[in-house]
CSV table of C-alpha atoms in Angstrom, one decimal:
chain,number,residue,atom,x,y,z
A,1,UNK,CA,-34.5,-138.3,162.6
A,2,UNK,CA,-38.0,-139.7,163.1
A,3,UNK,CA,-38.5,-143.1,161.5
A,4,UNK,CA,-39.1,-142.2,157.9
A,5,UNK,CA,-41.7,-145.0,157.6
A,6,UNK,CA,-43.9,-143.8,160.4
A,7,UNK,CA,-44.7,-140.6,162.2
A,8,UNK,CA,-45.1,-142.5,165.5
A,9,UNK,CA,-41.5,-142.3,166.4
A,10,UNK,CA,-41.2,-138.6,167.0
A,11,UNK,CA,-38.4,-137.5,169.3
A,12,UNK,CA,-39.7,-135.4,172.3
A,13,UNK,CA,-37.8,-132.4,173.5
A,14,UNK,CA,-37.5,-131.4,177.1
A,15,UNK,CA,-40.4,-128.9,177.1
A,16,UNK,CA,-43.2,-131.3,176.0
A,17,UNK,CA,-45.6,-130.3,178.7
A,18,UNK,CA,-45.8,-126.6,178.0
A,19,UNK,CA,-49.3,-125.5,177.3
A,20,UNK,CA,-50.2,-124.1,173.9
A,21,UNK,CA,-50.9,-120.3,173.8
A,22,UNK,CA,-50.4,-119.4,170.2
A,23,UNK,CA,-53.4,-120.9,168.3
A,24,UNK,CA,-52.5,-120.0,164.7
A,25,UNK,CA,-49.0,-121.4,165.2
A,26,UNK,CA,-50.4,-124.5,166.9
A,27,UNK,CA,-53.0,-125.2,164.1
A,28,UNK,CA,-50.3,-124.6,161.5
A,29,UNK,CA,-47.8,-126.9,163.2
A,30,UNK,CA,-50.4,-129.7,163.7
A,31,UNK,CA,-51.4,-129.4,160.0
A,32,UNK,CA,-47.8,-129.7,158.8
A,33,UNK,CA,-47.1,-132.5,161.2
A,34,UNK,CA,-50.1,-134.6,160.2
A,35,UNK,CA,-49.8,-133.9,156.5
A,36,UNK,CA,-46.1,-134.7,156.3
A,37,UNK,CA,-46.5,-137.8,158.5
A,38,UNK,CA,-49.4,-139.1,156.4
A,39,UNK,CA,-47.8,-138.5,153.0
A,40,UNK,CA,-44.2,-139.5,154.0
A,41,UNK,CA,-45.0,-143.2,154.2
A,42,UNK,CA,-46.7,-143.2,150.9
A,43,UNK,CA,-43.9,-141.2,149.2
A,44,UNK,CA,-41.3,-143.5,150.8
A,45,UNK,CA,-43.2,-146.5,149.3
A,46,UNK,CA,-43.1,-144.9,145.9
A,47,UNK,CA,-39.4,-143.9,146.4
A,48,UNK,CA,-38.3,-147.5,147.3
A,49,UNK,CA,-40.3,-149.0,144.5
A,50,UNK,CA,-38.7,-146.7,141.9
A,51,UNK,CA,-35.3,-146.2,143.5
A,52,UNK,CA,-34.0,-149.6,144.5
A,53,UNK,CA,-31.1,-148.3,146.6
A,54,UNK,CA,-32.4,-148.2,150.2
A,55,UNK,CA,-29.0,-147.4,151.8
A,56,UNK,CA,-28.3,-144.5,149.5
A,57,UNK,CA,-31.8,-143.2,150.1
A,58,UNK,CA,-31.4,-143.3,153.8
A,59,UNK,CA,-28.0,-141.5,153.5
A,60,UNK,CA,-29.7,-138.6,151.8
A,61,UNK,CA,-32.6,-138.5,154.3
A,62,UNK,CA,-30.3,-138.7,157.3
A,63,UNK,CA,-28.0,-136.1,156.0
A,64,UNK,CA,-30.8,-133.7,155.7
A,65,UNK,CA,-31.9,-134.5,159.3
A,66,UNK,CA,-28.3,-133.8,160.6
A,67,UNK,CA,-28.4,-130.5,158.8
A,68,UNK,CA,-31.8,-129.8,160.4
A,69,UNK,CA,-30.5,-130.6,163.9
A,70,UNK,CA,-27.4,-128.4,163.5
A,71,UNK,CA,-29.5,-125.6,162.1
A,72,UNK,CA,-32.0,-125.8,165.1
A,73,UNK,CA,-29.0,-125.8,167.5
A,74,UNK,CA,-28.3,-122.2,166.2
A,75,UNK,CA,-31.7,-121.0,167.3
A,76,UNK,CA,-31.7,-119.6,170.9
A,77,UNK,CA,-34.7,-121.7,171.8
A,78,UNK,CA,-32.9,-124.9,171.0
A,79,UNK,CA,-29.3,-123.8,171.5
A,80,UNK,CA,-27.1,-126.2,173.6
A,81,UNK,CA,-29.4,-129.1,173.1
A,82,UNK,CA,-27.1,-131.0,170.8
A,83,UNK,CA,-24.5,-133.1,172.6
A,84,UNK,CA,-21.1,-133.0,170.9
A,85,UNK,CA,-19.6,-136.3,169.7
A,86,UNK,CA,-17.4,-137.9,172.3
A,87,UNK,CA,-15.5,-141.2,172.0
A,88,UNK,CA,-16.7,-142.7,175.3
A,89,UNK,CA,-20.3,-142.0,174.5
A,90,UNK,CA,-20.0,-143.3,170.9
A,91,UNK,CA,-18.6,-146.6,172.2
A,92,UNK,CA,-21.7,-147.2,174.3
A,93,UNK,CA,-24.2,-145.6,171.9
A,94,UNK,CA,-23.0,-147.4,168.7
A,95,UNK,CA,-25.2,-150.4,169.5
A,96,UNK,CA,-28.2,-148.2,169.6
A,97,UNK,CA,-27.1,-146.8,166.2
A,98,UNK,CA,-27.0,-150.4,164.8
A,99,UNK,CA,-30.6,-151.0,166.0
A,100,UNK,CA,-31.6,-147.6,164.6
A,101,UNK,CA,-30.2,-148.6,161.2
A,102,UNK,CA,-32.0,-151.9,161.3
A,103,UNK,CA,-35.2,-150.2,162.2
A,104,UNK,CA,-35.0,-147.7,159.3
A,105,UNK,CA,-33.8,-150.2,156.7
A,106,UNK,CA,-36.3,-153.0,157.6
A,107,UNK,CA,-39.1,-150.5,157.5
A,108,UNK,CA,-38.1,-149.2,154.1
A,109,UNK,CA,-37.5,-152.7,152.7
A,110,UNK,CA,-40.9,-153.9,153.9
A,111,UNK,CA,-42.6,-151.2,151.9
A,112,UNK,CA,-41.4,-153.0,148.7
A,113,UNK,CA,-43.8,-155.8,149.5
A,114,UNK,CA,-46.5,-154.7,151.9
A,115,UNK,CA,-49.0,-151.9,151.8
A,116,UNK,CA,-48.7,-148.7,153.9
A,117,UNK,CA,-51.7,-149.8,155.9
A,118,UNK,CA,-50.1,-153.1,156.8
A,119,UNK,CA,-47.0,-151.3,157.9
A,120,UNK,CA,-49.0,-149.0,160.2
A,121,UNK,CA,-51.0,-151.9,161.7
A,122,UNK,CA,-48.3,-154.4,162.3
A,123,UNK,CA,-45.9,-151.9,163.7
A,124,UNK,CA,-48.2,-151.5,166.7
A,125,UNK,CA,-47.0,-155.0,167.8
A,126,UNK,CA,-43.8,-153.2,169.0
A,127,UNK,CA,-45.8,-152.3,172.1
A,128,UNK,CA,-46.1,-156.0,173.0
A,129,UNK,CA,-42.4,-156.7,172.8
A,130,UNK,CA,-41.5,-153.5,174.7
A,131,UNK,CA,-44.0,-154.2,177.5
A,132,UNK,CA,-42.9,-157.8,177.9
A,133,UNK,CA,-39.2,-156.7,178.0
A,134,UNK,CA,-40.0,-153.9,180.5
A,135,UNK,CA,-41.6,-156.4,182.8
A,136,UNK,CA,-38.9,-159.1,182.4
A,137,UNK,CA,-35.8,-157.0,182.3
A,138,UNK,CA,-36.6,-153.7,184.0
A,139,UNK,CA,-39.2,-155.1,186.5
A,140,UNK,CA,-41.9,-152.6,185.3
A,141,UNK,CA,-45.3,-153.4,186.7
A,142,UNK,CA,-47.9,-153.8,183.9
A,143,UNK,CA,-51.4,-152.6,184.8
A,144,UNK,CA,-54.7,-154.4,184.0
A,145,UNK,CA,-55.7,-151.9,181.3
A,146,UNK,CA,-52.3,-152.2,179.7
A,147,UNK,CA,-52.6,-155.9,179.4
A,148,UNK,CA,-56.1,-155.5,177.9
A,149,UNK,CA,-54.8,-153.1,175.3
A,150,UNK,CA,-51.8,-155.3,174.5
A,151,UNK,CA,-54.1,-158.3,174.0
A,152,UNK,CA,-56.3,-156.2,171.7
A,153,UNK,CA,-53.2,-155.2,169.6
A,154,UNK,CA,-52.2,-158.9,169.3
A,155,UNK,CA,-55.7,-160.0,168.4
A,156,UNK,CA,-56.2,-157.2,165.9
A,157,UNK,CA,-52.9,-158.0,164.3
A,158,UNK,CA,-53.8,-161.6,163.9
A,159,UNK,CA,-57.1,-160.8,162.4
A,160,UNK,CA,-55.5,-158.3,160.0
A,161,UNK,CA,-52.6,-160.6,159.0
A,162,UNK,CA,-54.8,-163.6,158.4
A,163,UNK,CA,-57.1,-161.7,156.1
A,164,UNK,CA,-54.5,-159.5,154.3
A,165,UNK,CA,-55.2,-159.9,150.6
A,166,UNK,CA,-51.8,-158.5,149.8
A,167,UNK,CA,-49.9,-160.9,152.2
A,168,UNK,CA,-46.3,-161.3,151.2
A,169,UNK,CA,-44.0,-163.5,153.3
A,170,UNK,CA,-40.9,-161.5,152.7
A,171,UNK,CA,-42.7,-158.3,153.5
A,172,UNK,CA,-43.9,-159.6,156.8
A,173,UNK,CA,-40.4,-161.0,157.6
A,174,UNK,CA,-39.1,-157.4,157.2
A,175,UNK,CA,-41.9,-156.2,159.4
A,176,UNK,CA,-41.0,-158.8,162.0
A,177,UNK,CA,-37.4,-157.5,161.9
A,178,UNK,CA,-38.7,-154.0,162.2
A,179,UNK,CA,-40.7,-154.8,165.3
A,180,UNK,CA,-37.7,-156.6,166.9
A,181,UNK,CA,-35.3,-153.7,166.0
A,182,UNK,CA,-37.7,-151.0,167.2
A,183,UNK,CA,-38.5,-152.8,170.5
A,184,UNK,CA,-34.8,-153.5,171.1
A,185,UNK,CA,-33.9,-149.9,170.4
A,186,UNK,CA,-36.4,-148.5,172.8
A,187,UNK,CA,-35.4,-151.0,175.5
A,188,UNK,CA,-31.6,-150.4,175.0
A,189,UNK,CA,-31.9,-146.7,175.1
A,190,UNK,CA,-33.7,-146.9,178.4
A,191,UNK,CA,-30.6,-148.5,179.9
A,192,UNK,CA,-28.3,-145.7,178.7
A,193,UNK,CA,-29.8,-142.9,180.8
A,194,UNK,CA,-26.4,-142.4,182.5
A,195,UNK,CA,-25.1,-140.9,179.2
A,196,UNK,CA,-27.5,-138.0,179.7
A,197,UNK,CA,-28.0,-137.4,176.0
A,198,UNK,CA,-30.7,-134.9,175.2
A,199,UNK,CA,-33.4,-135.6,172.6
A,200,UNK,CA,-31.5,-133.6,170.1
A,201,UNK,CA,-28.3,-135.4,171.1
A,202,UNK,CA,-29.9,-138.8,170.4
A,203,UNK,CA,-31.2,-137.7,167.0
A,204,UNK,CA,-27.7,-136.2,166.2
A,205,UNK,CA,-25.8,-139.3,167.3
A,206,UNK,CA,-28.1,-141.7,165.5
A,207,UNK,CA,-28.1,-139.9,162.2
A,208,UNK,CA,-24.5,-138.7,162.0
A,209,UNK,CA,-23.1,-142.1,163.0
A,210,UNK,CA,-25.4,-144.0,160.7
A,211,UNK,CA,-24.5,-142.1,157.5
A,212,UNK,CA,-21.0,-143.7,157.0
A,213,UNK,CA,-22.4,-147.1,158.1
A,214,UNK,CA,-25.2,-146.9,155.5
A,215,UNK,CA,-22.6,-145.9,152.9
A,216,UNK,CA,-20.5,-148.9,153.8
A,217,UNK,CA,-23.6,-151.2,153.9
A,218,UNK,CA,-24.6,-149.9,150.5
A,219,UNK,CA,-21.1,-150.8,149.2
A,220,UNK,CA,-21.4,-154.3,150.6
A,221,UNK,CA,-24.8,-154.8,149.1
A,222,UNK,CA,-23.5,-153.6,145.7
A,223,UNK,CA,-25.6,-150.5,145.4
A,224,UNK,CA,-22.8,-148.5,143.9
A,225,UNK,CA,-21.8,-150.9,141.2
A,226,UNK,CA,-21.9,-148.8,138.0
A,227,UNK,CA,-22.9,-145.7,139.9
A,228,UNK,CA,-22.7,-143.6,136.7
A,229,UNK,CA,-25.2,-145.9,134.9
A,230,UNK,CA,-27.4,-145.8,138.0
A,231,UNK,CA,-27.6,-142.0,138.0
A,232,UNK,CA,-28.3,-142.0,134.2
A,233,UNK,CA,-31.1,-144.5,134.7
A,234,UNK,CA,-32.9,-142.5,137.3
A,235,UNK,CA,-35.7,-140.6,135.7
A,236,UNK,CA,-36.6,-137.1,136.7
A,237,UNK,CA,-39.8,-138.3,138.4
A,238,UNK,CA,-37.6,-140.5,140.7
A,239,UNK,CA,-35.5,-137.6,141.7
A,240,UNK,CA,-38.7,-135.6,142.4
A,241,UNK,CA,-39.9,-138.5,144.6
A,242,UNK,CA,-36.6,-138.7,146.5
A,243,UNK,CA,-36.6,-134.9,146.9
A,244,UNK,CA,-40.2,-134.8,148.2
A,245,UNK,CA,-39.4,-137.7,150.6
A,246,UNK,CA,-36.4,-135.9,152.0
A,247,UNK,CA,-38.4,-132.6,152.3
A,248,UNK,CA,-41.2,-134.4,154.0
A,249,UNK,CA,-38.8,-135.9,156.5
A,250,UNK,CA,-37.5,-132.4,157.2
A,251,UNK,CA,-41.0,-131.1,157.7
A,252,UNK,CA,-42.0,-134.0,159.9
A,253,UNK,CA,-38.9,-133.7,162.1
A,254,UNK,CA,-39.2,-129.9,162.4
A,255,UNK,CA,-43.0,-130.0,163.1
A,256,UNK,CA,-42.5,-132.8,165.7
A,257,UNK,CA,-39.9,-130.7,167.6
A,258,UNK,CA,-42.2,-127.6,167.5
A,259,UNK,CA,-45.3,-129.6,168.4
A,260,UNK,CA,-43.6,-131.1,171.5
A,261,UNK,CA,-43.0,-127.5,172.7
A,262,UNK,CA,-46.6,-126.4,172.0
A,263,UNK,CA,-48.8,-129.2,173.4
A,264,UNK,CA,-48.9,-131.5,176.4
A,265,UNK,CA,-47.9,-135.2,176.2
A,266,UNK,CA,-51.6,-136.2,176.4
A,267,UNK,CA,-52.5,-133.9,173.5
A,268,UNK,CA,-49.6,-135.3,171.4
A,269,UNK,CA,-50.9,-138.8,172.1
A,270,UNK,CA,-54.3,-137.9,170.8
A,271,UNK,CA,-52.9,-136.2,167.7
A,272,UNK,CA,-50.8,-139.3,166.9
A,273,UNK,CA,-53.7,-141.7,167.2
A,274,UNK,CA,-56.1,-139.6,165.2
A,275,UNK,CA,-53.4,-139.2,162.6
A,276,UNK,CA,-53.1,-143.0,162.2
A,277,UNK,CA,-56.8,-143.2,161.5
A,278,UNK,CA,-56.7,-140.3,159.0
A,279,UNK,CA,-53.7,-141.8,157.3
A,280,UNK,CA,-55.3,-145.2,156.8
A,281,UNK,CA,-58.5,-143.5,155.4
A,282,UNK,CA,-56.4,-141.4,153.1
A,283,UNK,CA,-54.4,-144.4,151.9
A,284,UNK,CA,-57.5,-146.4,151.2
A,285,UNK,CA,-59.4,-143.8,149.3
A,286,UNK,CA,-56.6,-141.7,147.7
A,287,UNK,CA,-53.8,-144.2,147.1
A,288,UNK,CA,-54.5,-147.9,147.2
A,289,UNK,CA,-57.6,-149.7,148.5
A,290,UNK,CA,-56.5,-152.9,150.3
A,291,UNK,CA,-58.8,-153.5,153.2
A,292,UNK,CA,-61.5,-156.2,153.2
A,293,UNK,CA,-64.3,-156.2,155.9
A,294,UNK,CA,-62.2,-158.6,158.1
A,295,UNK,CA,-58.9,-156.8,157.7
A,296,UNK,CA,-60.7,-153.5,158.4
A,297,UNK,CA,-62.1,-155.0,161.6
A,298,UNK,CA,-58.5,-156.1,162.6
A,299,UNK,CA,-57.3,-152.6,161.8
A,300,UNK,CA,-60.0,-151.0,164.0
A,301,UNK,CA,-59.1,-153.4,166.9
A,302,UNK,CA,-55.4,-152.5,166.6
A,303,UNK,CA,-56.0,-148.8,166.4
A,304,UNK,CA,-58.5,-148.7,169.4
A,305,UNK,CA,-56.2,-150.9,171.5
A,306,UNK,CA,-53.1,-148.9,170.5
A,307,UNK,CA,-54.9,-145.7,171.5
A,308,UNK,CA,-55.9,-147.2,174.9
A,309,UNK,CA,-52.3,-148.4,175.4
A,310,UNK,CA,-50.8,-145.0,174.7
A,311,UNK,CA,-53.5,-143.2,176.8
A,312,UNK,CA,-52.9,-145.5,179.8
A,313,UNK,CA,-49.1,-144.8,179.6
A,314,UNK,CA,-49.7,-141.1,179.6
A,315,UNK,CA,-52.6,-140.9,182.0
A,316,UNK,CA,-52.6,-143.8,184.5
A,317,UNK,CA,-56.1,-144.9,185.4
A,318,UNK,CA,-57.0,-146.2,188.8
A,319,UNK,CA,-59.6,-149.0,188.6
A,320,UNK,CA,-59.7,-149.6,192.3
A,321,UNK,CA,-60.4,-153.2,193.4
A,322,UNK,CA,-60.9,-154.2,189.7
A,323,UNK,CA,-57.2,-153.5,189.1
A,324,UNK,CA,-56.4,-156.6,191.1
A,325,UNK,CA,-58.5,-159.0,189.0
A,326,UNK,CA,-56.8,-162.3,188.7
A,327,UNK,CA,-54.7,-162.2,185.5
A,328,UNK,CA,-55.2,-166.0,185.1
A,329,UNK,CA,-58.8,-165.3,184.4
A,330,UNK,CA,-57.9,-162.7,181.8
A,331,UNK,CA,-55.4,-165.0,180.1
A,332,UNK,CA,-58.0,-167.9,179.9
A,333,UNK,CA,-60.5,-165.5,178.2
A,334,UNK,CA,-57.8,-164.3,175.9
A,335,UNK,CA,-56.7,-167.7,174.7
A,336,UNK,CA,-60.3,-168.8,174.3
A,337,UNK,CA,-61.0,-165.8,172.1
A,338,UNK,CA,-57.7,-166.4,170.2
A,339,UNK,CA,-58.6,-170.0,169.6
A,340,UNK,CA,-62.0,-169.0,168.3
A,341,UNK,CA,-60.5,-166.4,165.9
A,342,UNK,CA,-57.9,-168.9,164.6
A,343,UNK,CA,-60.6,-171.5,164.0
A,344,UNK,CA,-62.9,-168.9,162.3
A,345,UNK,CA,-60.4,-167.4,159.9
A,346,UNK,CA,-58.4,-170.5,158.9
A,347,UNK,CA,-61.5,-172.8,158.7
A,348,UNK,CA,-63.1,-170.7,156.0
C-alpha cells in the first residue's frame, strides 16, 4: 500500500507514460487521488490520537490493501501483475518488509506528537539521504540542479524546524526514524532488481508479509492486553475514523494505480507537488493553524526545492558549461548561508 501518512509514496505501474485520452475519467481520478491523499493524513492523525493501537490499525489498513491488490489482479487490465509468494524471494525481500514496517509505524507514531504540516515538510529530507546514498553506494552522478534543490530542502527544513511552535522532541525523533527507514527502503529495493517483482508484486509482498509481523509486534507491545475491554472502550466515532482511514487508503491506492495509467511521469510529478501545497493550505485553514511567518517561509523553501528536485529527476536539464561549476564554490555559499540562518534563528 502507499504510505498511509503521505500520498508521496505511490507505487507506479508499468504503463505510467501512457498519454491521457479520457478527460472525464482523468479529472475524476485526479480529484479522488488528491482528495483522499490530503484527507488521509489528517484522518490518520485523528485515528492514532483516538485509537492508541498503531499496529492493530496498520493490520486493518494493510489487510484492505491486500484485498485491493488481489481484486485488481482479477481485472484484465491488471491481470498477471501480482507475483505469487515464493520462498526464495521472501528470504531476500523480508528485509525490505522490515523497513516498510518501520516506515509506516514511525510515520503513524510521529502523528501523535507533530502536526500534519510538520510531517509533510520534514519527510522531504528523505531526498537528501537517498541522493547521498545513491552517490556513495551506487555511484550515481548528482547534477548541479539536484545539489541546489537538496540544499534548499535542507535549509528549508532547518528554518521550519527551528521555528516550529509545536516542536516535540519525541515527534521529531519518530520523523528522523521515518526518514532513515524510507531512505533505506528506497535504496535497498533498488538493489533487488534481479527479483523482477512488479509494482503490484512489491505492494503485495510488503503488505501480506507485514500483517503477521504487525500482529506479533502488537502482541509484544501489549496492544492486545484486555482486548475485550479495548473493544468496549472504543467509541463509535473512533470506529468511524478507523473505517474512513481504511476507506481513504483504499481510494488513494486505487486512484494512484489508475493515475499512473492515465498520465505521464512528468504530469504525476506536477500533481504530487501541487497536492502538497493544497494539503498544507487545507490543513492550516480547515484543520489546525500551526504556521508562523518563519515556519511558512521554511515550508515554502522546502516545497519549491522539492518540486525542483522531482522535476530534475523526471526531466533532466542541460545547463551547458554552467553544469560544471565548481562544487566547492557552491558548498562555501551553502555553509555561509547555513551559518547565517543558524545565527539569525537561534540568536533571537
